[in-house]
Amino acid sequence: DTEVTQTPKHLVMGMTNKKSLKCEQHMGHRAMYWYKQKAKKPPELMFVYSYEKLSINESVPSRFSPECPNSSLLNLHLHALQPEDSALYLCASSQEPGLTYEQYFGPGTRLTVT
Amino acid sequence: AQRVTQPEKLLSVFKGAPVELKCNYSYSGSPELFWYVQYSRQRLQLLLRHISRESIKGFTADLNKGETSFHLKKPFAQEEDSAMYYCALRNQGGKLIFGQGTELSVKP
């Protein structure tokens, strides 16, 4: 399995809802990433997990809460989001963090906050 | 400052014409540079990296440290090349820094 999968593909949530995005890879990668991408803009890094530990938080608001339950799974818990949080959320993984390894991207979850 | 600049937001060429997507970077150190491509409704995928010096789908890119550039070139554009292209720099911490992207449109 050489893919990063993300569920759900689309998510619509209200500002008072709590939801979670899920990312999975079975390539044995030890680094996993969350990015946010607005339309026709580059991905912006949010979080990096390295060996299941949070290693980078790019000053992301606390309404976004990442979790790495095991080496294959990465979740992003969402609570009390704002309409401006509507975007494509991308997950990526790489064999190792911080070295010359390619990042493999998932297809993304398109989030709409109403 | 660590920065990647893609000066063209949109580049439109005819099929069979040469294409060059510009990328300039600012980084104090030895940069690791990449080109990513995002076709419509598809995932972001790696196209090229400077260390491998390979040609993928007819595209090449050469790192020019003197001009701090990593332009992407293809001698004969195809319609299926139409996509969003991002130049990216990886810093020593492993973080990917993306340019703003260039939308390439290849007309028949």
Coordinates of N, CA and C in Angstrom, one line a residue:
Chain A
D1 N 0.9 -1.2 0.0 CA 0.0 0.0 0.0 C 0.9 1.2 0.0
T2 N 0.8 2.0 -1.1 CA 1.7 3.2 -1.2 C 0.9 4.5 -1.2
E3 N -0.2 4.5 -0.5 CA -1.0 5.7 -0.5 C -1.3 6.2 0.9
V4 N -1.6 7.5 0.9 CA -2.1 8.1 2.1 C -3.6 8.3 1.9
T5 N -4.4 7.8 2.8 CA -5.9 7.9 2.6 C -6.4 8.9 3.7
Q6 N -7.5 9.6 3.3 CA -8.1 10.5 4.2 C -9.6 10.4 4.2
T7 N -10.2 10.4 5.3 CA -11.7 10.4 5.4 C -12.1 11.5 6.4
P8 N -13.3 12.0 6.2 CA -14.1 11.9 5.0 C -13.6 12.7 3.8
K9 N -14.1 12.6 2.6 CA -13.7 13.4 1.5 C -14.2 14.8 1.6
H10 N -15.5 14.9 2.1 CA -16.1 16.2 2.3 C -16.7 16.3 3.7
L11 N -16.7 17.4 4.3 CA -17.3 17.6 5.6 C -17.9 19.0 5.7
V12 N -19.2 19.0 6.1 CA -19.8 20.3 6.4 C -20.2 20.3 7.8
M13 N -19.7 21.4 8.5 CA -20.0 21.4 10.0 C -20.4 22.8 10.4
G14 N -21.2 22.9 11.4 CA -21.6 24.2 12.0 C -20.5 24.6 13.0
M15 N -20.6 25.9 13.4 CA -19.5 26.5 14.2 C -19.5 25.9 15.6
T16 N -20.6 25.2 16.0 CA -20.7 24.6 17.4 C -20.4 23.1 17.4
N17 N -20.2 22.6 16.2 CA -20.0 21.1 16.1 C -18.6 20.7 16.5
K18 N -18.5 19.4 16.8 CA -17.2 18.8 17.0 C -17.1 17.6 16.0
K19 N -16.0 17.7 15.2 CA -15.8 16.6 14.2 C -14.3 16.2 14.2
S20 N -14.0 15.1 13.5 CA -12.6 14.7 13.4 C -12.3 14.3 11.9
L21 N -11.1 14.7 11.5 CA -10.6 14.2 10.2 C -9.6 13.1 10.5
K22 N -9.6 12.1 9.6 CA -8.7 10.9 9.8 C -7.8 10.8 8.6
C23 N -6.6 10.4 8.9 CA -5.5 10.1 7.9 C -4.9 8.8 8.3
E24 N -4.6 8.0 7.2 CA -4.0 6.7 7.4 C -2.9 6.4 6.4
Q25 N -1.8 5.8 6.8 CA -0.8 5.3 5.8 C -0.3 4.0 6.4
H26 N 0.0 3.1 5.4 CA 0.6 1.8 5.8 C 1.9 1.6 5.1
M27 N 2.7 2.7 5.0 CA 4.0 2.6 4.3 C 5.1 2.5 5.3
G28 N 4.8 2.5 6.6 CA 5.8 2.4 7.6 C 6.5 3.7 7.9
H29 N 5.8 4.8 7.4 CA 6.4 6.1 7.6 C 6.3 6.6 9.0
R30 N 7.4 7.3 9.5 CA 7.4 7.7 10.9 C 7.2 9.2 11.0
A31 N 6.9 9.9 10.0 CA 6.6 11.3 10.1 C 5.3 11.6 9.4
M32 N 4.4 12.3 10.0 CA 3.1 12.6 9.4 C 2.8 14.1 9.6
Y33 N 2.0 14.6 8.7 CA 1.9 16.1 8.6 C 0.4 16.5 8.4
W34 N 0.0 17.6 8.9 CA -1.3 18.2 8.5 C -1.0 19.5 7.9
Y35 N -1.7 19.8 6.7 CA -1.6 21.0 6.0 C -3.0 21.5 5.8
K36 N -3.1 22.9 5.6 CA -4.3 23.5 5.3 C -4.1 24.2 3.9
Q37 N -5.0 24.0 3.0 CA -4.9 24.6 1.7 C -6.1 25.3 1.3
K38 N -6.0 26.6 1.0 CA -7.1 27.4 0.5 C -7.1 27.3 -1.1
A39 N -8.2 27.6 -1.7 CA -8.3 27.5 -3.2 C -7.2 28.2 -3.9
K40 N -6.5 27.6 -4.8 CA -5.4 28.1 -5.6 C -4.3 28.8 -4.8
K41 N -4.1 28.3 -3.6 CA -3.0 28.7 -2.7 C -2.2 27.6 -2.3
P42 N -0.9 27.8 -1.9 CA -0.1 26.7 -1.5 C -0.5 26.1 -0.2
P43 N -0.2 24.8 0.0 CA -0.5 24.2 1.4 C 0.3 25.0 2.4
E44 N -0.3 25.1 3.6 CA 0.3 25.7 4.8 C 0.5 24.7 5.8
L45 N 1.7 24.5 6.3 CA 1.9 23.5 7.3 C 1.2 23.9 8.6
M46 N 0.6 22.9 9.2 CA -0.1 23.1 10.5 C 0.7 22.3 11.6
F47 N 0.8 21.0 11.5 CA 1.4 20.2 12.5 C 2.3 19.1 11.8
V48 N 3.4 18.7 12.6 CA 4.2 17.6 12.2 C 4.3 16.7 13.4
Y49 N 4.1 15.4 13.1 CA 4.3 14.3 14.1 C 5.5 13.5 13.7
S50 N 6.4 13.3 14.6 CA 7.6 12.6 14.3 C 7.7 11.4 15.3
Y51 N 7.7 10.2 14.9 CA 7.6 9.0 15.7 C 6.5 9.2 16.8
E52 N 5.4 9.5 16.3 CA 4.1 9.6 17.1 C 4.1 10.7 18.1
K53 N 5.1 11.6 18.1 CA 5.1 12.7 19.0 C 5.0 14.0 18.2
L54 N 4.3 15.0 18.7 CA 4.1 16.3 18.1 C 5.5 17.0 18.1
S55 N 6.0 17.3 16.9 CA 7.3 18.0 16.9 C 7.2 19.4 16.4
I56 N 6.2 19.7 15.6 CA 6.0 21.1 15.1 C 4.5 21.4 15.2
N57 N 4.3 22.6 15.8 CA 2.9 23.2 15.8 C 3.2 24.6 15.3
E58 N 2.6 24.9 14.1 CA 2.9 26.2 13.5 C 1.9 27.3 14.0
S59 N 1.9 27.4 15.3 CA 1.0 28.4 15.9 C -0.5 28.3 15.5
V60 N -0.9 27.0 15.4 CA -2.3 26.8 15.0 C -3.3 27.0 16.2
P61 N -4.4 27.7 15.9 CA -5.4 27.9 17.0 C -5.8 26.6 17.7
S62 N -6.1 26.7 18.9 CA -6.4 25.5 19.7 C -7.7 24.8 19.3
R63 N -8.5 25.4 18.5 CA -9.7 24.8 18.0 C -9.4 23.6 17.0
F64 N -8.1 23.5 16.6 CA -7.6 22.4 15.9 C -6.7 21.6 16.9
S65 N -7.0 20.3 17.0 CA -6.3 19.5 18.0 C -5.8 18.2 17.3
P66 N -4.6 18.0 17.0 CA -4.1 16.8 16.4 C -3.9 15.7 17.4
E67 N -3.9 14.5 16.8 CA -3.7 13.3 17.7 C -3.1 12.2 16.8
C68 N -2.1 11.5 17.3 CA -1.5 10.4 16.6 C -1.6 9.2 17.4
P69 N -2.6 8.4 17.3 CA -2.8 7.2 18.2 C -1.8 6.1 17.9
N70 N -1.3 6.0 16.7 CA -0.3 5.0 16.4 C 0.4 5.5 15.2
S71 N 1.4 4.7 14.8 CA 2.3 5.1 13.7 C 1.6 5.2 12.3
S72 N 0.4 4.6 12.2 CA -0.2 4.6 10.9 C -1.4 5.6 10.8
L73 N -1.8 6.2 12.0 CA -3.0 7.0 12.0 C -2.7 8.4 12.5
L74 N -3.4 9.3 11.9 CA -3.3 10.7 12.3 C -4.7 11.3 12.3
N75 N -5.1 11.9 13.4 CA -6.4 12.5 13.4 C -6.2 14.1 13.6
L76 N -7.3 14.8 13.2 CA -7.3 16.2 13.5 C -8.7 16.5 14.0
H77 N -8.8 16.8 15.3 CA -10.1 17.1 16.0 C -10.4 18.5 15.8
L78 N -11.7 18.8 15.5 CA -12.1 20.1 15.2 C -13.2 20.5 16.1
H79 N -13.1 21.7 16.7 CA -14.2 22.2 17.6 C -14.3 23.7 17.5
A80 N -15.5 24.2 17.4 CA -15.8 25.6 17.4 C -15.0 26.3 16.3
L81 N -15.1 25.8 15.1 CA -14.4 26.4 14.0 C -15.1 27.6 13.5
Q82 N -14.4 28.4 12.7 CA -14.9 29.6 12.1 C -15.1 29.4 10.6
P83 N -16.0 30.2 10.0 CA -16.1 30.0 8.5 C -14.8 30.2 7.7
E84 N -13.9 31.0 8.2 CA -12.6 31.1 7.5 C -11.7 29.9 7.6
D85 N -12.1 28.9 8.4 CA -11.4 27.7 8.5 C -11.8 26.7 7.4
S86 N -12.8 27.1 6.6 CA -13.1 26.3 5.4 C -12.0 26.2 4.5
A87 N -11.6 25.0 4.1 CA -10.4 24.8 3.3 C -10.3 23.3 3.0
L88 N -9.3 23.0 2.2 CA -8.9 21.6 2.0 C -7.8 21.2 3.0
Y89 N -8.0 20.2 3.7 CA -7.1 19.8 4.7 C -6.3 18.5 4.2
L90 N -5.0 18.7 4.1 CA -4.2 17.7 3.5 C -3.4 17.0 4.6
C91 N -3.3 15.7 4.5 CA -2.4 14.9 5.3 C -1.2 14.4 4.4
A92 N -0.1 14.3 5.0 CA 1.1 13.8 4.3 C 1.9 12.9 5.2
S93 N 2.7 12.1 4.6 CA 3.7 11.3 5.4 C 5.0 11.2 4.7
S94 N 6.0 10.9 5.5 CA 7.3 10.7 4.9 C 8.0 9.6 5.7
Q95 N 9.0 9.0 5.1 CA 9.7 7.9 5.8 C 10.3 8.3 7.1
E96 N 10.9 9.4 7.0 CA 11.6 10.0 8.2 C 11.3 11.5 8.2
P97 N 11.4 12.1 9.4 CA 11.2 13.6 9.4 C 12.5 14.3 9.2
G98 N 12.4 15.4 8.6 CA 13.6 16.3 8.5 C 14.7 15.9 7.6
L99 N 14.6 14.8 6.9 CA 15.7 14.3 6.0 C 15.2 14.3 4.6
T100 N 16.0 13.8 3.7 CA 15.7 13.9 2.3 C 14.7 12.8 1.8
Y101 N 13.6 12.8 2.5 CA 12.6 11.8 2.1 C 11.3 12.5 1.6
E102 N 10.8 12.0 0.5 CA 9.6 12.6 -0.2 C 8.4 12.5 0.8
Q103 N 7.6 13.6 0.7 CA 6.4 13.6 1.4 C 5.3 13.2 0.4
Y104 N 4.5 12.2 0.9 CA 3.4 11.7 0.1 C 2.1 12.3 0.6
F105 N 1.3 12.9 -0.3 CA 0.1 13.6 0.2 C -1.1 12.7 0.0
G106 N -2.1 12.9 0.9 CA -3.4 12.3 0.7 C -4.3 13.2 -0.2
P107 N -5.4 12.8 -0.6 CA -6.3 13.5 -1.4 C -7.0 14.7 -0.7
G108 N -7.0 14.7 0.6 CA -7.5 15.8 1.3 C -9.0 15.6 1.7
T109 N -9.4 16.4 2.7 CA -10.7 16.5 3.2 C -11.2 17.9 2.9
R110 N -12.2 18.1 2.1 CA -12.7 19.5 1.9 C -13.7 19.8 3.0
L111 N -13.3 20.8 3.8 CA -14.1 21.2 4.9 C -14.9 22.5 4.7
T112 N -16.2 22.5 5.0 CA -16.9 23.7 4.9 C -17.5 24.0 6.3
V113 N -17.3 25.2 6.8 CA -17.8 25.6 8.1 C -18.9 26.6 7.9
T114 N -20.1 26.2 8.3 CA -21.3 27.1 8.1 C -21.7 27.9 9.4
Chain B
A1 N 15.9 35.1 5.6 CA 14.5 34.8 5.4 C 14.5 33.6 4.4
Q2 N 13.5 32.7 4.7 CA 13.3 31.5 3.8 C 12.1 31.8 3.0
R3 N 12.3 31.9 1.7 CA 11.1 32.3 0.9 C 11.3 31.7 -0.5
V4 N 10.1 31.3 -1.1 CA 10.1 30.8 -2.5 C 9.1 31.7 -3.3
T5 N 9.6 32.2 -4.4 CA 8.8 33.1 -5.2 C 8.5 32.6 -6.5
Q6 N 7.3 32.5 -6.9 CA 6.9 32.1 -8.3 C 6.2 33.3 -8.8
P7 N 6.8 34.1 -9.7 CA 6.3 35.4 -10.1 C 5.0 35.3 -11.0
E8 N 4.8 34.2 -11.6 CA 3.6 34.1 -12.5 C 2.5 33.3 -11.8
K9 N 1.4 34.0 -11.7 CA 0.2 33.3 -11.1 C -0.4 32.4 -12.2
L10 N -0.4 32.8 -13.4 CA -1.0 32.1 -14.5 C -0.1 32.1 -15.7
L11 N 0.1 31.0 -16.3 CA 0.9 30.9 -17.5 C 0.1 30.1 -18.6
S12 N -0.1 30.8 -19.7 CA -1.0 30.1 -20.7 C -0.1 30.0 -22.0
V13 N 0.0 28.7 -22.5 CA 0.7 28.5 -23.7 C -0.1 27.6 -24.6
F14 N 0.3 27.5 -25.9 CA -0.3 26.6 -26.8 C 0.4 25.2 -26.8
K15 N -0.3 24.2 -27.1 CA 0.2 22.9 -27.2 C 1.4 22.9 -28.2
G16 N 2.5 22.2 -27.7 CA 3.7 22.1 -28.6 C 4.7 23.3 -28.3
A17 N 4.2 24.3 -27.6 CA 5.1 25.4 -27.3 C 6.0 25.1 -26.1
P18 N 7.2 25.7 -26.0 CA 8.0 25.5 -24.9 C 7.4 26.2 -23.7
V19 N 7.7 25.7 -22.5 CA 7.1 26.3 -21.3 C 8.2 26.4 -20.2
E20 N 8.2 27.5 -19.5 CA 9.2 27.7 -18.4 C 8.4 28.3 -17.2
L21 N 8.4 27.6 -16.1 CA 7.7 28.1 -14.9 C 8.9 28.6 -14.0
K22 N 8.8 29.8 -13.6 CA 9.9 30.4 -12.9 C 9.8 30.2 -11.3
C23 N 10.9 30.0 -10.7 CA 11.0 29.8 -9.3 C 12.3 30.4 -8.8
N24 N 12.2 31.3 -7.8 CA 13.4 31.9 -7.2 C 13.2 31.6 -5.7
Y25 N 14.3 31.5 -5.0 CA 14.3 31.2 -3.6 C 15.3 32.0 -2.8
S26 N 15.0 32.1 -1.6 CA 15.9 32.8 -0.6 C 16.1 31.9 0.6
Y27 N 17.4 31.5 0.7 CA 17.7 30.6 1.8 C 19.2 30.6 2.1
S28 N 19.5 30.8 3.4 CA 20.9 30.9 3.8 C 21.4 29.5 4.1
G29 N 21.9 28.8 3.2 CA 22.3 27.4 3.4 C 22.2 26.6 2.1
S30 N 22.4 25.3 2.2 CA 22.2 24.5 0.9 C 20.8 24.1 0.8
P31 N 20.1 24.7 -0.2 CA 18.7 24.4 -0.3 C 18.4 23.0 -0.9
E32 N 17.2 22.5 -0.5 CA 16.7 21.3 -1.1 C 15.4 21.7 -1.8
L33 N 15.4 21.6 -3.1 CA 14.3 22.2 -3.9 C 13.5 21.2 -4.6
F34 N 12.2 21.4 -4.7 CA 11.3 20.5 -5.3 C 10.3 21.2 -6.2
W35 N 9.7 20.5 -7.2 CA 8.5 20.9 -7.9 C 7.4 19.9 -7.6
Y36 N 6.2 20.5 -7.1 CA 5.1 19.6 -6.9 C 4.0 20.0 -7.9
V37 N 3.2 19.1 -8.3 CA 2.1 19.4 -9.3 C 0.8 18.9 -8.7
Q38 N -0.2 19.7 -9.0 CA -1.6 19.3 -8.5 C -2.5 19.4 -9.7
Y39 N -2.9 18.3 -10.3 CA -3.9 18.3 -11.4 C -5.2 18.5 -10.8
S40 N -6.2 18.9 -11.6 CA -7.5 19.2 -11.2 C -8.1 18.0 -10.5
R41 N -8.6 18.2 -9.2 CA -9.2 17.2 -8.4 C -8.3 16.0 -8.1
Q42 N -7.0 16.2 -8.2 CA -6.1 15.1 -7.8 C -5.2 15.6 -6.6
R43 N -4.5 14.6 -6.0 CA -3.7 15.0 -4.9 C -2.4 15.6 -5.4
L44 N -1.8 16.4 -4.4 CA -0.6 17.0 -4.7 C 0.5 15.9 -4.8
Q45 N 1.3 16.0 -5.8 CA 2.3 14.9 -6.0 C 3.7 15.6 -6.4
L46 N 4.7 14.9 -6.0 CA 6.1 15.3 -6.3 C 6.3 15.1 -7.8
L47 N 6.8 16.2 -8.4 CA 7.2 16.1 -9.8 C 8.7 15.9 -10.0
L48 N 9.5 16.8 -9.4 CA 10.9 16.7 -9.5 C 11.6 17.2 -8.2
R49 N 12.8 16.7 -7.9 CA 13.6 17.2 -6.9 C 15.0 17.5 -7.4
H50 N 15.6 18.5 -6.9 CA 16.9 18.9 -7.6 C 18.0 17.9 -7.4
I51 N 18.0 17.2 -6.3 CA 19.1 16.3 -6.1 C 19.1 15.1 -7.0
S52 N 17.9 14.8 -7.6 CA 17.9 13.6 -8.5 C 18.2 13.9 -9.9
R53 N 18.1 15.2 -10.3 CA 18.4 15.6 -11.6 C 17.8 14.7 -12.7
E54 N 16.6 14.4 -12.5 CA 15.9 13.5 -13.5 C 14.9 14.3 -14.3
S55 N 14.4 13.7 -15.4 CA 13.3 14.3 -16.2 C 12.1 13.4 -16.0
I56 N 11.0 14.1 -15.6 CA 9.7 13.4 -15.4 C 8.7 14.1 -16.3
K57 N 8.0 13.2 -17.1 CA 7.0 13.7 -18.0 C 7.5 14.8 -18.9
G58 N 8.8 14.7 -19.2 CA 9.5 15.7 -20.1 C 9.9 17.0 -19.5
F59 N 9.6 17.1 -18.1 CA 10.0 18.3 -17.4 C 11.4 18.1 -16.8
T60 N 12.2 19.2 -16.8 CA 13.5 19.3 -16.2 C 13.5 20.6 -15.4
A61 N 14.4 20.6 -14.4 CA 14.6 21.8 -13.6 C 16.1 21.7 -13.1
D62 N 16.8 22.8 -13.3 CA 18.2 22.9 -12.9 C 18.3 24.0 -11.8
L63 N 19.0 23.6 -10.7 CA 19.3 24.5 -9.6 C 20.4 25.4 -10.1
N64 N 20.2 26.7 -10.0 CA 21.2 27.7 -10.3 C 21.4 28.5 -9.0
K65 N 22.5 28.2 -8.3 CA 22.8 28.8 -7.0 C 23.1 30.3 -7.2
G66 N 23.8 30.6 -8.3 CA 24.2 32.0 -8.5 C 23.0 32.9 -8.7
E67 N 22.0 32.4 -9.4 CA 20.8 33.2 -9.6 C 19.7 32.8 -8.6
T68 N 20.0 31.9 -7.7 CA 19.0 31.4 -6.7 C 17.7 31.1 -7.4
S69 N 17.8 30.2 -8.4 CA 16.6 29.9 -9.2 C 16.5 28.4 -9.4
F70 N 15.3 27.9 -9.7 CA 15.0 26.5 -9.9 C 13.8 26.5 -10.9
H71 N 14.1 26.9 -12.1 CA 13.0 27.1 -13.0 C 12.6 25.7 -13.6
L72 N 11.3 25.5 -13.9 CA 10.8 24.2 -14.5 C 10.6 24.4 -16.0
K73 N 11.2 23.5 -16.8 CA 11.1 23.7 -18.2 C 10.6 22.4 -18.9
K74 N 9.9 22.6 -20.0 CA 9.5 21.5 -20.9 C 9.5 22.1 -22.3
P75 N 10.2 21.3 -23.2 CA 10.3 21.9 -24.6 C 9.0 21.9 -25.4
F76 N 8.1 21.0 -25.1 CA 6.9 20.9 -25.9 C 5.7 20.6 -25.0
A77 N 4.9 21.6 -24.6 CA 3.9 21.4 -23.7 C 2.7 20.6 -24.3
Q78 N 2.1 19.8 -23.4 CA 0.9 19.0 -23.8 C -0.3 19.5 -23.0
E79 N -1.5 19.2 -23.5 CA -2.7 19.7 -22.8 C -2.8 19.0 -21.4
E80 N -2.3 17.8 -21.3 CA -2.4 17.1 -20.0 C -1.5 17.7 -19.0
D81 N -0.6 18.6 -19.4 CA 0.3 19.3 -18.4 C -0.5 20.4 -17.7
S82 N -1.7 20.8 -18.1 CA -2.4 21.8 -17.4 C -2.6 21.4 -16.0
A83 N -2.2 22.3 -15.1 CA -2.3 21.9 -13.7 C -1.7 23.1 -12.9
M84 N -1.8 23.0 -11.5 CA -1.2 23.9 -10.7 C 0.2 23.4 -10.3
Y85 N 1.2 24.2 -10.4 CA 2.6 23.8 -10.1 C 3.1 24.7 -8.9
Y86 N 3.7 24.0 -8.0 CA 4.3 24.6 -6.8 C 5.8 24.3 -6.7
C87 N 6.5 25.3 -6.6 CA 8.0 25.2 -6.2 C 8.1 25.2 -4.7
A88 N 8.9 24.3 -4.2 CA 9.0 24.2 -2.7 C 10.5 24.1 -2.3
L89 N 10.8 24.6 -1.1 CA 12.1 24.5 -0.6 C 12.0 23.8 0.8
R90 N 12.9 22.8 1.0 CA 12.8 22.2 2.3 C 14.0 22.7 3.2
N91 N 13.7 23.2 4.3 CA 14.7 23.7 5.2 C 15.3 22.6 6.0
Q92 N 16.3 22.9 6.8 CA 17.1 21.9 7.5 C 16.2 21.2 8.6
G93 N 15.1 21.9 9.0 CA 14.2 21.3 10.0 C 13.2 20.4 9.3
G94 N 13.3 20.2 8.0 CA 12.4 19.3 7.3 C 11.1 20.0 6.8
K95 N 10.9 21.3 7.1 CA 9.7 21.9 6.7 C 9.7 22.3 5.3
L96 N 8.6 22.0 4.6 CA 8.5 22.4 3.2 C 7.9 23.8 3.1
I97 N 8.6 24.7 2.4 CA 8.1 26.1 2.2 C 7.7 26.2 0.7
F98 N 6.4 26.4 0.5 CA 5.9 26.5 -0.9 C 5.9 27.9 -1.4
G99 N 6.0 28.0 -2.7 CA 5.8 29.2 -3.4 C 4.2 29.3 -3.6
Q100 N 3.8 30.5 -4.2 CA 2.4 30.7 -4.3 C 1.7 29.9 -5.4
G101 N 2.5 29.3 -6.2 CA 2.0 28.4 -7.3 C 1.8 29.2 -8.6
T102 N 1.9 28.4 -9.7 CA 1.7 28.9 -11.0 C 0.7 28.0 -11.7
E103 N -0.4 28.5 -12.1 CA -1.4 27.7 -12.9 C -1.0 27.7 -14.3
L104 N -0.7 26.5 -14.8 CA -0.3 26.3 -16.2 C -1.5 25.9 -17.0
S105 N -1.8 26.6 -18.1 CA -2.9 26.3 -19.0 C -2.4 26.0 -20.4
V106 N -2.5 24.8 -20.9 CA -2.0 24.5 -22.2 C -3.2 24.4 -23.1
K107 N -3.3 25.3 -24.1 CA -4.4 25.4 -25.0 C -4.2 24.5 -26.3
P108 N -5.2 23.9 -26.8 CA -5.1 23.1 -28.0 C -4.7 23.9 -29.2

